[in-house]
Short mmCIF file of C-alpha atoms in Angstrom, two decimals:
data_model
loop_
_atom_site.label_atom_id
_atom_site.label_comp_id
_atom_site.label_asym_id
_atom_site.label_seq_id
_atom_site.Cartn_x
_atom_site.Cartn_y
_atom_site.Cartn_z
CA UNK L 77 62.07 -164.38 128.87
CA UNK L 78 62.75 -165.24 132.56
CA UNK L 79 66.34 -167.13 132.56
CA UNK L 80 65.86 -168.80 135.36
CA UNK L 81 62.28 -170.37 133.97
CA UNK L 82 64.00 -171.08 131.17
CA UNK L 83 66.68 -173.46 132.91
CA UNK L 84 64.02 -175.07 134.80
CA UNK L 85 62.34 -176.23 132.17
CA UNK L 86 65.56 -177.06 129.79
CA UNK L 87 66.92 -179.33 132.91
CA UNK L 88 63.13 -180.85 133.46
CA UNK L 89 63.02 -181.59 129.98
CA UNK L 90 66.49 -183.20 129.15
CA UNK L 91 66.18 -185.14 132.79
CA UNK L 92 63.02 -186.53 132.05
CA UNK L 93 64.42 -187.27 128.43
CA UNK L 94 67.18 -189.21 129.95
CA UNK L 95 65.32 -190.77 132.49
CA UNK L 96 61.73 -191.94 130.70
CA UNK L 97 62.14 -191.70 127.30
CA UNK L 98 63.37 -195.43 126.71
CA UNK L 99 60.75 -196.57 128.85
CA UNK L 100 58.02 -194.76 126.97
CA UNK L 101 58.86 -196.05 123.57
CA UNK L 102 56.35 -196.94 121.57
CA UNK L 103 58.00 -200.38 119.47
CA UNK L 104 61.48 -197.93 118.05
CA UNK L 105 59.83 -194.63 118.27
CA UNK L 106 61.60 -192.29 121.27
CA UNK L 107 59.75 -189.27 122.50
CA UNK L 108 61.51 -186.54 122.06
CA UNK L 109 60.77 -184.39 125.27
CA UNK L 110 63.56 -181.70 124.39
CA UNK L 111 62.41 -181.09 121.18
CA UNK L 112 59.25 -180.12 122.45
CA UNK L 113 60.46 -177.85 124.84
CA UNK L 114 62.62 -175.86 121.91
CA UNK L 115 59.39 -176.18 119.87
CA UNK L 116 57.57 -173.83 122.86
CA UNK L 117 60.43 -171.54 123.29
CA UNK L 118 60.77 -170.91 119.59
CA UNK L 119 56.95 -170.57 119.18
CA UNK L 120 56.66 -167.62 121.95
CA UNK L 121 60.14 -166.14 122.89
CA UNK L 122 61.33 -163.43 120.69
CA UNK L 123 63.53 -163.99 117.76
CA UNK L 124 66.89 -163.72 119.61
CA UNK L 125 66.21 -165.57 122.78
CA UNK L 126 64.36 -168.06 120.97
CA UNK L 127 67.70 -169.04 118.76
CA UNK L 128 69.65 -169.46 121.50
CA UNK L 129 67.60 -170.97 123.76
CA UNK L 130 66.97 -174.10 121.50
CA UNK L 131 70.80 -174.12 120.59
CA UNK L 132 71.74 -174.34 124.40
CA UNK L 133 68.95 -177.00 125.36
CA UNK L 134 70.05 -179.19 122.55
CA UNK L 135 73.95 -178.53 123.71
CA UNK L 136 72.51 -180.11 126.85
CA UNK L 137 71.01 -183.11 125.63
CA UNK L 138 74.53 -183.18 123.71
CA UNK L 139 75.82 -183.73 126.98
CA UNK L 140 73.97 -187.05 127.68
CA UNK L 141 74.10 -188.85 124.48
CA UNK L 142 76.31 -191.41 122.47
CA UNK L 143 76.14 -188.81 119.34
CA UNK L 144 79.08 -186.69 118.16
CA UNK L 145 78.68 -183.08 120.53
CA UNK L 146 76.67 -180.59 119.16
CA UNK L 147 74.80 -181.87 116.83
CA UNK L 148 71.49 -181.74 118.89
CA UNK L 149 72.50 -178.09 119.38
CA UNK L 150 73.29 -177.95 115.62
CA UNK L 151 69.74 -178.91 114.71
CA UNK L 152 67.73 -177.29 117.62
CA UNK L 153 69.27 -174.37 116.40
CA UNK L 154 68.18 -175.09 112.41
CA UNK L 155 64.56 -176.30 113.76
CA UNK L 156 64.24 -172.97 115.55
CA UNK L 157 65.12 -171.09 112.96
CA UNK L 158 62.22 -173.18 110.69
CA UNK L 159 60.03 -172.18 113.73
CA UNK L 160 60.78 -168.83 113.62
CA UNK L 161 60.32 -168.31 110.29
CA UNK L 162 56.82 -169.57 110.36
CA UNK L 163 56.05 -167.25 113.62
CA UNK L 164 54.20 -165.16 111.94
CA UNK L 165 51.94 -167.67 109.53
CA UNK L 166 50.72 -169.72 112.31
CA UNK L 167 48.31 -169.70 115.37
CA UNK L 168 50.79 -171.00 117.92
CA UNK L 169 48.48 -171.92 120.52
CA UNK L 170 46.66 -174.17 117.98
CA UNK L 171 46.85 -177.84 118.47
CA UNK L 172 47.22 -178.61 115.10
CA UNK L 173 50.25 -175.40 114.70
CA UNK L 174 51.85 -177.96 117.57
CA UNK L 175 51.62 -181.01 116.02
CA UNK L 176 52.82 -180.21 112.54
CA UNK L 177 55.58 -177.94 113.83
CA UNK L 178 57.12 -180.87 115.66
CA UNK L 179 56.44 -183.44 113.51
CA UNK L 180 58.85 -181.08 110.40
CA UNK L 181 61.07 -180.43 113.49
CA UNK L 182 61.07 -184.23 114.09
CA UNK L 183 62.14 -185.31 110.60
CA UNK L 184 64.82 -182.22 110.71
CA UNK L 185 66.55 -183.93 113.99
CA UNK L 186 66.34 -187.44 112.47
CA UNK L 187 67.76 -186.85 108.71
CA UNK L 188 70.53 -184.71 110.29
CA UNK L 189 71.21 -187.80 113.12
CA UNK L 190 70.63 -189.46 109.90
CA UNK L 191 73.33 -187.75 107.78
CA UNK L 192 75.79 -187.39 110.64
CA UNK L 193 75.59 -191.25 110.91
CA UNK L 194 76.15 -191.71 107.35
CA UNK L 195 78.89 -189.32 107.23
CA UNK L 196 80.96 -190.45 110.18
CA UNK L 197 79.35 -193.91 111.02
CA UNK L 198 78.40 -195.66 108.01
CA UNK L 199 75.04 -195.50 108.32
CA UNK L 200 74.51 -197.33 111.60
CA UNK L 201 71.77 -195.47 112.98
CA UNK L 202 68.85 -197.31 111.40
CA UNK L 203 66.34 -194.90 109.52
CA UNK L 204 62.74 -196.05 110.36
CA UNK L 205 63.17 -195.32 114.16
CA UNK L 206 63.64 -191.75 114.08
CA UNK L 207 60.61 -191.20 112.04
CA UNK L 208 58.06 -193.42 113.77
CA UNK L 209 60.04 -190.92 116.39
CA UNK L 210 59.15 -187.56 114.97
CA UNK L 211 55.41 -189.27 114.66
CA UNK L 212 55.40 -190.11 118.33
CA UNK L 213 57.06 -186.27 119.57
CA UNK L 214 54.33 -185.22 117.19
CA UNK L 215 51.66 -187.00 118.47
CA UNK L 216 52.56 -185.61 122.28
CA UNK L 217 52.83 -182.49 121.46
CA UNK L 218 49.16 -181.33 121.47
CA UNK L 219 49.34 -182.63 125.37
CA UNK L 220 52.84 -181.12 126.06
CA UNK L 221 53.07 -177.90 124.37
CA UNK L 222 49.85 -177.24 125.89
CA UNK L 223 50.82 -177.79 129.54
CA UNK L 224 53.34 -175.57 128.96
CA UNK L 225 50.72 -173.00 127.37
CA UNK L 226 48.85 -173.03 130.40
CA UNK L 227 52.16 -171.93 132.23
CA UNK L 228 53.43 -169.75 130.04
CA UNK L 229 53.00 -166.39 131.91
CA UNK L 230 56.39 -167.57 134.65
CA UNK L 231 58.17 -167.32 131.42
CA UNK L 232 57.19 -163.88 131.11
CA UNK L 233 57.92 -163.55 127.44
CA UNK L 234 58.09 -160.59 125.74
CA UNK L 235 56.57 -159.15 122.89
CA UNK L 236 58.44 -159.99 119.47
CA UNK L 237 59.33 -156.33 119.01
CA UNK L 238 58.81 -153.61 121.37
CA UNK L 239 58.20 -149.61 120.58
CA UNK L 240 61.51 -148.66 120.64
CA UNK L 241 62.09 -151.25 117.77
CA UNK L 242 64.51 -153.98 119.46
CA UNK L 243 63.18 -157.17 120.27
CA UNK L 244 63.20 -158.98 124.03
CA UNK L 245 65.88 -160.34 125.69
CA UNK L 246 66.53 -162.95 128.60
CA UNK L 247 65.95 -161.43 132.09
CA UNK L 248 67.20 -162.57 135.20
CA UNK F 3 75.35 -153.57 126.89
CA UNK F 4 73.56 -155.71 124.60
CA UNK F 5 75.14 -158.80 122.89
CA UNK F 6 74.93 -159.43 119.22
CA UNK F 7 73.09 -162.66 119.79
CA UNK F 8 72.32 -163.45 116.14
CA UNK F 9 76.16 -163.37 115.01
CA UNK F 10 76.99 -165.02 118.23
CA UNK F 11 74.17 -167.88 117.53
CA UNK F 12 75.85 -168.29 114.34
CA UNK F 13 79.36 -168.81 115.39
CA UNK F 14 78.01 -171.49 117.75
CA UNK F 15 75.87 -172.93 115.23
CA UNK F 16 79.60 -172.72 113.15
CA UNK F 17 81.55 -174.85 115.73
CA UNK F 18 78.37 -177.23 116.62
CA UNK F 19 78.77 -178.20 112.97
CA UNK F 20 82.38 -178.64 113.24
CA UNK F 21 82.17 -180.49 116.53
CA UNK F 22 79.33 -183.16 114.89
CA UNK F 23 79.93 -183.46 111.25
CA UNK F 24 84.33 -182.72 110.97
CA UNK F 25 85.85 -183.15 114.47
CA UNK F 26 86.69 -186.46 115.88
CA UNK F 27 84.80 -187.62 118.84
CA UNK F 28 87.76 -188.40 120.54
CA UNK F 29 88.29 -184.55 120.50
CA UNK F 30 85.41 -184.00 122.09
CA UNK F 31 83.75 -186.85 124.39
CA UNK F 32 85.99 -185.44 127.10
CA UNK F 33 84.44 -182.05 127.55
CA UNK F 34 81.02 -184.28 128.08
CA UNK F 35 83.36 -186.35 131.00
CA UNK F 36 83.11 -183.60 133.54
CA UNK F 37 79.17 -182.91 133.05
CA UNK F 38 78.00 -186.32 133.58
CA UNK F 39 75.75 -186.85 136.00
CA UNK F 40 74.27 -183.33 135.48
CA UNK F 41 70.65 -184.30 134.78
CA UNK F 42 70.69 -187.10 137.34
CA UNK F 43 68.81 -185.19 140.08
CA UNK F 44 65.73 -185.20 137.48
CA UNK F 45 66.44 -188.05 135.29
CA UNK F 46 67.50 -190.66 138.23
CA UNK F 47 63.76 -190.67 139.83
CA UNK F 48 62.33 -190.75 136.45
CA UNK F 49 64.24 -193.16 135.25
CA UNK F 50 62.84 -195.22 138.71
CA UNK F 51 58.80 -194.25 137.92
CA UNK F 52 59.28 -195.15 134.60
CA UNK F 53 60.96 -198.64 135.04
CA UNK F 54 58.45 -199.14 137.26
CA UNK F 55 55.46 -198.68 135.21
CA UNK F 56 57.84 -200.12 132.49
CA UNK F 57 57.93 -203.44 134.71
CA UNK F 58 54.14 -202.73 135.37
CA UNK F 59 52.48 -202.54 132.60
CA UNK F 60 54.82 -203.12 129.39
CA UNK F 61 54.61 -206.32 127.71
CA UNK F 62 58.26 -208.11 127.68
CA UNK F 63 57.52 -211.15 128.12
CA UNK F 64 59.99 -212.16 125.49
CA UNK F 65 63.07 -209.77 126.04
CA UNK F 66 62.27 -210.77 129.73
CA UNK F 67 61.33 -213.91 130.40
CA UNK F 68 62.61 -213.56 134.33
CA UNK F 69 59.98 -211.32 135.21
CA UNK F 70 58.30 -212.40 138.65
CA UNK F 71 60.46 -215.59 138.57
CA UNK F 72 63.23 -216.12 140.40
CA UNK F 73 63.83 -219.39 139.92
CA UNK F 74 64.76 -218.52 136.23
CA UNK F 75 66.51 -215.46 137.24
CA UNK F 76 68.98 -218.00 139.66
CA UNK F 77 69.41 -220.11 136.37
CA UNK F 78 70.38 -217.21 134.13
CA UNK F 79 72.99 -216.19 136.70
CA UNK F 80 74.29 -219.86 137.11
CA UNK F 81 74.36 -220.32 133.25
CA UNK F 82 76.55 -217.27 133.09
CA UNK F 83 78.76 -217.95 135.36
CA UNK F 84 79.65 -221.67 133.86
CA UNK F 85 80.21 -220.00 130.24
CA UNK F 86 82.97 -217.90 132.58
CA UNK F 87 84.45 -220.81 134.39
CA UNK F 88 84.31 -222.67 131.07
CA UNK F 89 86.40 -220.06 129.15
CA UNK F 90 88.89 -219.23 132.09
CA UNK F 91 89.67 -222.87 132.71
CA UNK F 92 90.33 -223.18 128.51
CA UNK F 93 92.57 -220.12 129.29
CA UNK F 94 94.25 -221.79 132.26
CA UNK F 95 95.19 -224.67 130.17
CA UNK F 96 96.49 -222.62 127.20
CA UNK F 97 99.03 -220.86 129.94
CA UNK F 98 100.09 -224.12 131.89
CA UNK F 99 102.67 -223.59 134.03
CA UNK F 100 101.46 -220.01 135.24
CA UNK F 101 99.41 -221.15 138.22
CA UNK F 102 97.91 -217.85 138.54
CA UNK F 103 94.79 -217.68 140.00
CA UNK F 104 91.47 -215.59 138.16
CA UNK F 105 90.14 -214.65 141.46
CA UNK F 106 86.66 -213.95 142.08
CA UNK F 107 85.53 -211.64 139.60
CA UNK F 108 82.66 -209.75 141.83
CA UNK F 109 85.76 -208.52 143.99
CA UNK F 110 87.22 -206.64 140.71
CA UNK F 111 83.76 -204.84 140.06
CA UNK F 112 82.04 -201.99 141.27
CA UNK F 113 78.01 -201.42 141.47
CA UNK F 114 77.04 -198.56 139.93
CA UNK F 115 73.38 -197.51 139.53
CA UNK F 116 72.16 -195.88 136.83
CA UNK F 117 70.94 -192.03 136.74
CA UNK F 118 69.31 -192.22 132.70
CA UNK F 119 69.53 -193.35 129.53
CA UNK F 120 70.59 -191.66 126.33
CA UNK F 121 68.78 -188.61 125.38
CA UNK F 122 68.84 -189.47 121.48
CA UNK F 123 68.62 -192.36 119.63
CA UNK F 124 71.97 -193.93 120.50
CA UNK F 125 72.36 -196.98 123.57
CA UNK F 126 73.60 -195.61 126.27
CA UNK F 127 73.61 -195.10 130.39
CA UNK F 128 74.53 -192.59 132.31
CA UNK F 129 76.05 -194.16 135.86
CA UNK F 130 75.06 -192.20 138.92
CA UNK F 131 78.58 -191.13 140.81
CA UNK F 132 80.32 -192.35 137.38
CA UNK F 133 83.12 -189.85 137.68
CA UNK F 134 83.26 -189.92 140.92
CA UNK F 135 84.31 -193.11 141.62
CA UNK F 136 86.62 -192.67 138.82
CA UNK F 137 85.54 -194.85 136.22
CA UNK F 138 88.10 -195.10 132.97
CA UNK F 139 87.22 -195.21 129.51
CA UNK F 140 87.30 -199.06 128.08
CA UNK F 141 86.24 -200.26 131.31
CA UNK F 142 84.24 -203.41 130.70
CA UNK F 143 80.26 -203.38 132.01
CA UNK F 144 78.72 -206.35 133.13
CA UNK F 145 75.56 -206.95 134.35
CA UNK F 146 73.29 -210.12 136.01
CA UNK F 147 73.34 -211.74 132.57
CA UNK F 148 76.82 -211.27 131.15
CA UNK F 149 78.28 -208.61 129.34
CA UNK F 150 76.49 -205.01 129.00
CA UNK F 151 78.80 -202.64 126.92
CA UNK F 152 82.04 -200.97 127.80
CA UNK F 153 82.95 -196.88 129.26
CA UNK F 154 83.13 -194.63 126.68
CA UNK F 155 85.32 -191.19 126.40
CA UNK F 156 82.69 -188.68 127.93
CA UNK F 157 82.14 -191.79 131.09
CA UNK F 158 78.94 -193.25 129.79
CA UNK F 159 78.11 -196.72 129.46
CA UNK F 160 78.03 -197.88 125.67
CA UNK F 161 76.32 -200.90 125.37
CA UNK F 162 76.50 -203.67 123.26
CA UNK F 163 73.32 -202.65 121.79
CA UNK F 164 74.45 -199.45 120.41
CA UNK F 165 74.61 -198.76 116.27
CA UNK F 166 78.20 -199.77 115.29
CA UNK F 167 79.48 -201.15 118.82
CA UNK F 168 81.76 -204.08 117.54
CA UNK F 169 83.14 -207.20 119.58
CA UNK F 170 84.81 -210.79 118.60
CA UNK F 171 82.69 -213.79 120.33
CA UNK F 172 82.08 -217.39 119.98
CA UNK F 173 79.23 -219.39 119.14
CA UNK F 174 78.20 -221.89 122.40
CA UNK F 175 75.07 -224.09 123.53
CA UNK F 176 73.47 -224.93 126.04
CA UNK F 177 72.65 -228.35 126.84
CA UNK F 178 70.24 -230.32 129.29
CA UNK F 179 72.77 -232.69 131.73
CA UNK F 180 70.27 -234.52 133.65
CA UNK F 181 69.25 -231.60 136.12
CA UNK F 182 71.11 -229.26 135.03
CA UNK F 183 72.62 -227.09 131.39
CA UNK F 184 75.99 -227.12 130.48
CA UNK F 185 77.83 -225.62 128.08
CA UNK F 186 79.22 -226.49 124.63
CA UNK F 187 81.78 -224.71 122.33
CA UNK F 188 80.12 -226.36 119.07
CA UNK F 189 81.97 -224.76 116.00
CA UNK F 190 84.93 -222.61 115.71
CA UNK F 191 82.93 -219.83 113.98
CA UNK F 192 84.57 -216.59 115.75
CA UNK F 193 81.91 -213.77 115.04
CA UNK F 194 81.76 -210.38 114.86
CA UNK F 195 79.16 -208.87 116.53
CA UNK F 196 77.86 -205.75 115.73
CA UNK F 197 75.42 -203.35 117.43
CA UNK F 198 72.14 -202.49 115.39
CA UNK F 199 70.29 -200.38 117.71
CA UNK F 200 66.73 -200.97 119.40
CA UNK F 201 68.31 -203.53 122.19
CA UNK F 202 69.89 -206.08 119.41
CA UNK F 203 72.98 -206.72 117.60
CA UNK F 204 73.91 -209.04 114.57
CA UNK F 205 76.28 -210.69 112.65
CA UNK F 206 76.41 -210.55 109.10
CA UNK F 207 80.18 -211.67 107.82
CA UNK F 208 79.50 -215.16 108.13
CA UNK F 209 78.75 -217.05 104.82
CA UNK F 210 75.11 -219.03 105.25
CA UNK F 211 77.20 -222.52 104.11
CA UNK F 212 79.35 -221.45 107.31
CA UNK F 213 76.51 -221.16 109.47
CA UNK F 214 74.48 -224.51 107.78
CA UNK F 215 78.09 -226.62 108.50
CA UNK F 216 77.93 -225.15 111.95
CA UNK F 217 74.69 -226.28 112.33
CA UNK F 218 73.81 -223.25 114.00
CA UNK F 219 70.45 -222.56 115.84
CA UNK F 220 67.91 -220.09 117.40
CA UNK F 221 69.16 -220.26 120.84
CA UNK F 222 72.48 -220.88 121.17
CA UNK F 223 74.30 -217.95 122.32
CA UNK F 224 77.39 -215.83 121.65
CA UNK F 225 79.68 -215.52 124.74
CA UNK F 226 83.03 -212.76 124.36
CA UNK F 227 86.24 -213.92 123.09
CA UNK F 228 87.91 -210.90 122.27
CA UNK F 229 91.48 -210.31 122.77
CA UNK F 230 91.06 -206.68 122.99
CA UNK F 231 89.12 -207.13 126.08
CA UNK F 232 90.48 -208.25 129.92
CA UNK F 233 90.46 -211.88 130.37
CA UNK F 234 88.70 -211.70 133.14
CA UNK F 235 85.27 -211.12 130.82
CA UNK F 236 85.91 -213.57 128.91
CA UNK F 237 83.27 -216.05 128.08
CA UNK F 238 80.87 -213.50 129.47
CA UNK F 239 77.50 -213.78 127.63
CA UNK F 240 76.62 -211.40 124.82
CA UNK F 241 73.18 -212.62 122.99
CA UNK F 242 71.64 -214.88 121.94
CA UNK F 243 70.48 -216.01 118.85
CA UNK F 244 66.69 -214.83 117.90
CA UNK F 245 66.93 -215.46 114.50
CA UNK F 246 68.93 -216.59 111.11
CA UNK F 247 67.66 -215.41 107.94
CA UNK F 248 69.68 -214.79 104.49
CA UNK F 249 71.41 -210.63 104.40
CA UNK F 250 68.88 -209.01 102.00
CA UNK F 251 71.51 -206.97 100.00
CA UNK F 252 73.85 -209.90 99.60
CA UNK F 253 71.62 -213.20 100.13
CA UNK F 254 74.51 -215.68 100.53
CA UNK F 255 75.73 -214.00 103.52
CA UNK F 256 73.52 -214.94 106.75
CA UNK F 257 72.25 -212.40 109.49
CA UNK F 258 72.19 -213.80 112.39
CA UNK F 259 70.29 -211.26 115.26
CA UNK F 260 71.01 -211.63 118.75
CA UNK F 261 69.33 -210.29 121.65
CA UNK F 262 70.81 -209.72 124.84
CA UNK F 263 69.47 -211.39 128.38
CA UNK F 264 67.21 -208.70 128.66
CA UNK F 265 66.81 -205.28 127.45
CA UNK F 266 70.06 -203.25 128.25
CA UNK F 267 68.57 -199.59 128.04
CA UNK F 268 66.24 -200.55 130.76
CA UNK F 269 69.09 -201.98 133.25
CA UNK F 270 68.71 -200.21 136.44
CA UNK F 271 72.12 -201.14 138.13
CA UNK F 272 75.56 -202.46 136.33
CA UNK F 273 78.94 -203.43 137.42
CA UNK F 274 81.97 -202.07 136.35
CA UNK F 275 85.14 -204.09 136.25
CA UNK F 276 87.56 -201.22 138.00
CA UNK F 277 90.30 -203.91 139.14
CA UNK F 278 92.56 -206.48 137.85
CA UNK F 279 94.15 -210.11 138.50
#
């Protein structure tokens, strides 16, 4: 996978995060645009790139948010490893592969927001608005996950394994 | 050379546990300091389009009730500023003899614009130029209607809105004088106020016999008084009071839920109180 694309579409995704995502909320449901865009790397990159590339975009919503640091990293990086373990069950240009993927990615990010919250807050967080959350990311992910289908070749990713046996990497 | 990403991935998966679930924040809201304003090149004209159509097209006519009105916007700003004067002249009086003036309090603050909101569910704004200009963490916030939330470690705003955000205020009311409103301290209830998330906060540590003998009511309004804060905030206006209902786990205890002037995650400009008197 191109490095470069990659970044582009990390930075698009937390900016627009940070910048509409309050304004788009549906009553207490947030879209969750970076959670989409670790739900398309981890349904096309190879194994490898795909782990880290969720763990870094969620280290960079980490970097705008009131939550402790790394824990979006800490569960981009457990949602892509759900993903990747269903890589080879599901059609992942399917609509319906999209929706359900992010909605169990969804309710992954909210029970461990959830549990960290618990753990070191007392429960503040309230519960309800980080699933009518994963509903809403769900919902838009038919719509955004296949935008970024129709882009997909800048990415240039690789094949999951290649002849020689190893799997893709990032390329400049 | 090829790295071992999978044992690298899990090392960083290692210390991203650490960092959320074991580490304090204070240990690590600093490293987010220097980043801040990263995403505002993206986020800051988003943030613009969407508070547009926000403005547009969303229905806020409750949480907003200024919208295409400037006549009640005036008032709001006016009302503020007497639940200010009201509380610095009480503070005056209590130091008699120290004939210090409180200064105008827009001279102390600094307009900041703001680049995005929080990326997860939490309340809070990123401030374009933030660390630029040097902002400090505990800075007060303020904003056209009163108080908006205080700088945190990393430079963010946290507002008052934000899950487990706590301050001390007072209960006040406003009252028609002829033309005009004026204020009234009417009990010497001193809340806590807590954040709850989704733009409100409450207070729940009041008994509901406390809040009958106050004779408390939707729409009277909280205002700081919170010795952990600068004096020159307070009396600044926090909520006010949407509703008062009996706590469901523990029914003699009242919740009383405030909501702010308007909604604070959709401010698009804030001031931060950088000087002193």
């Amino acid at each position: 996978m191109r490095g470069l694309t990659y970044f582009i579409l990390a930075y698009v995704a937390i900016g627009v995060q940070s910048g509409m995502a309050h304004a788009l909320a549906v009553g207490s449901a947030l879209p969750n645009f970076a959670l989409l865009a670790v739900i398309f790397i981890t349904l096309n990159a190879p194994r490898d790139v795909a782990l880290s590339g969720a763990f870094f975009i969620g280290l960079f919503q980490d970097l705008c948010t009131g939550t402790p640091l790394g824990l979006y990293a800490f569960s981009y990086g457990l949602v892509a490893m759900f993903v990747i373990s269903t890589q080879q069950i599901v059609y992942r240009e399917h609509f319906i592969t999209h929706f359900s993927v992010a909605l169990i990615g969804g309710l992954i990010v909210g029970l461990l927001v959830l549990a960290q919250s618990a753990l070191r807050d007392r429960a503040t967080v309230p519960a309800m608005p980080l699933f009518y959350g994963a509903i809403y990311t769900a919902v838009l992910s038919p719509l955004v996950i296949g935008i970024l289908n129709r882009i997909r070749r800048v990415f240039q990713f690789q094949p999951r394994r290649s002849r020689d046996g190893r799997s893709g990497g990032w390329n400049s | 050379m090829r790295l071992p990403i999978t044992q690298a991935f899990l090392i960083l998966m290692g210390l991203a546990f650490c960092s959320a679930f074991v580490l304090p924040s204070r240990y690590t809201n600093p490293l987010r300091a220097p980043v801040q304003g990263l995403f505002i090149p993206v986020s800051a004209p988003a943030a613009r389009l969407a508070n547009w159509a926000h403005a547009h097209w969303a229905n806020d006519a409750e949480t907003d009730p200024r919208k295409n009105d400037s006549i009640v916007a005036e008032n709001v700003r006016l009302r503020n500023q007497v639940s200010w004067l009201i509380e610095q002249n009480r503070r005056l009086a209590v130091l008699a003899g120290e004939k210090k003036s409180l200064g105008d309090l827009n001279k102390l603050c600094q307009r900041f614009s703001v680049g995005g909101s929080d990326t997860g569910n939490r309340e809070t704004l990123q401030l374009i130029d933030g660390i630029l200009a040097n902002v400090r963490e505990g800075q007060p916030v303020l904003y056209f209607g009163g108080l908006a939330g205080r700088i945190d470690a990393s430079g963010q705003v946290r507002l008052l809105t934000d899950p487990g955000f706590n301050v001390s205020g007072k209960f006040v009311r406003f009252v028609q004088q002829g033309d005009r409103q004026e204020l009234f301290p009417f009990t010497d209830l001193h809340p806590s106020v807590f954040g709850m998330g989704q733009g409100r906060m409450r207070i729940t540590m009041n008994s509901l016999a406390e809040v009958k003998n106050a004779q408390l009511a939707v729409g009277d309004w909280v205002v700081l008084s919170d010795d952990t804060w600068p004096a020159e905030v307070q009396g600044k206006r926090i909520g006010k009071v949407e509703s008062i209902a009996p706590r469901k786990d523990s029914p003699l205890f009242a919740e009383i839920k405030l909501a702010p002037e308007t909604a604070l995650i959709h401010l698009s400009e804030v001031f931060v109180l950088v000087g002193k008197n």
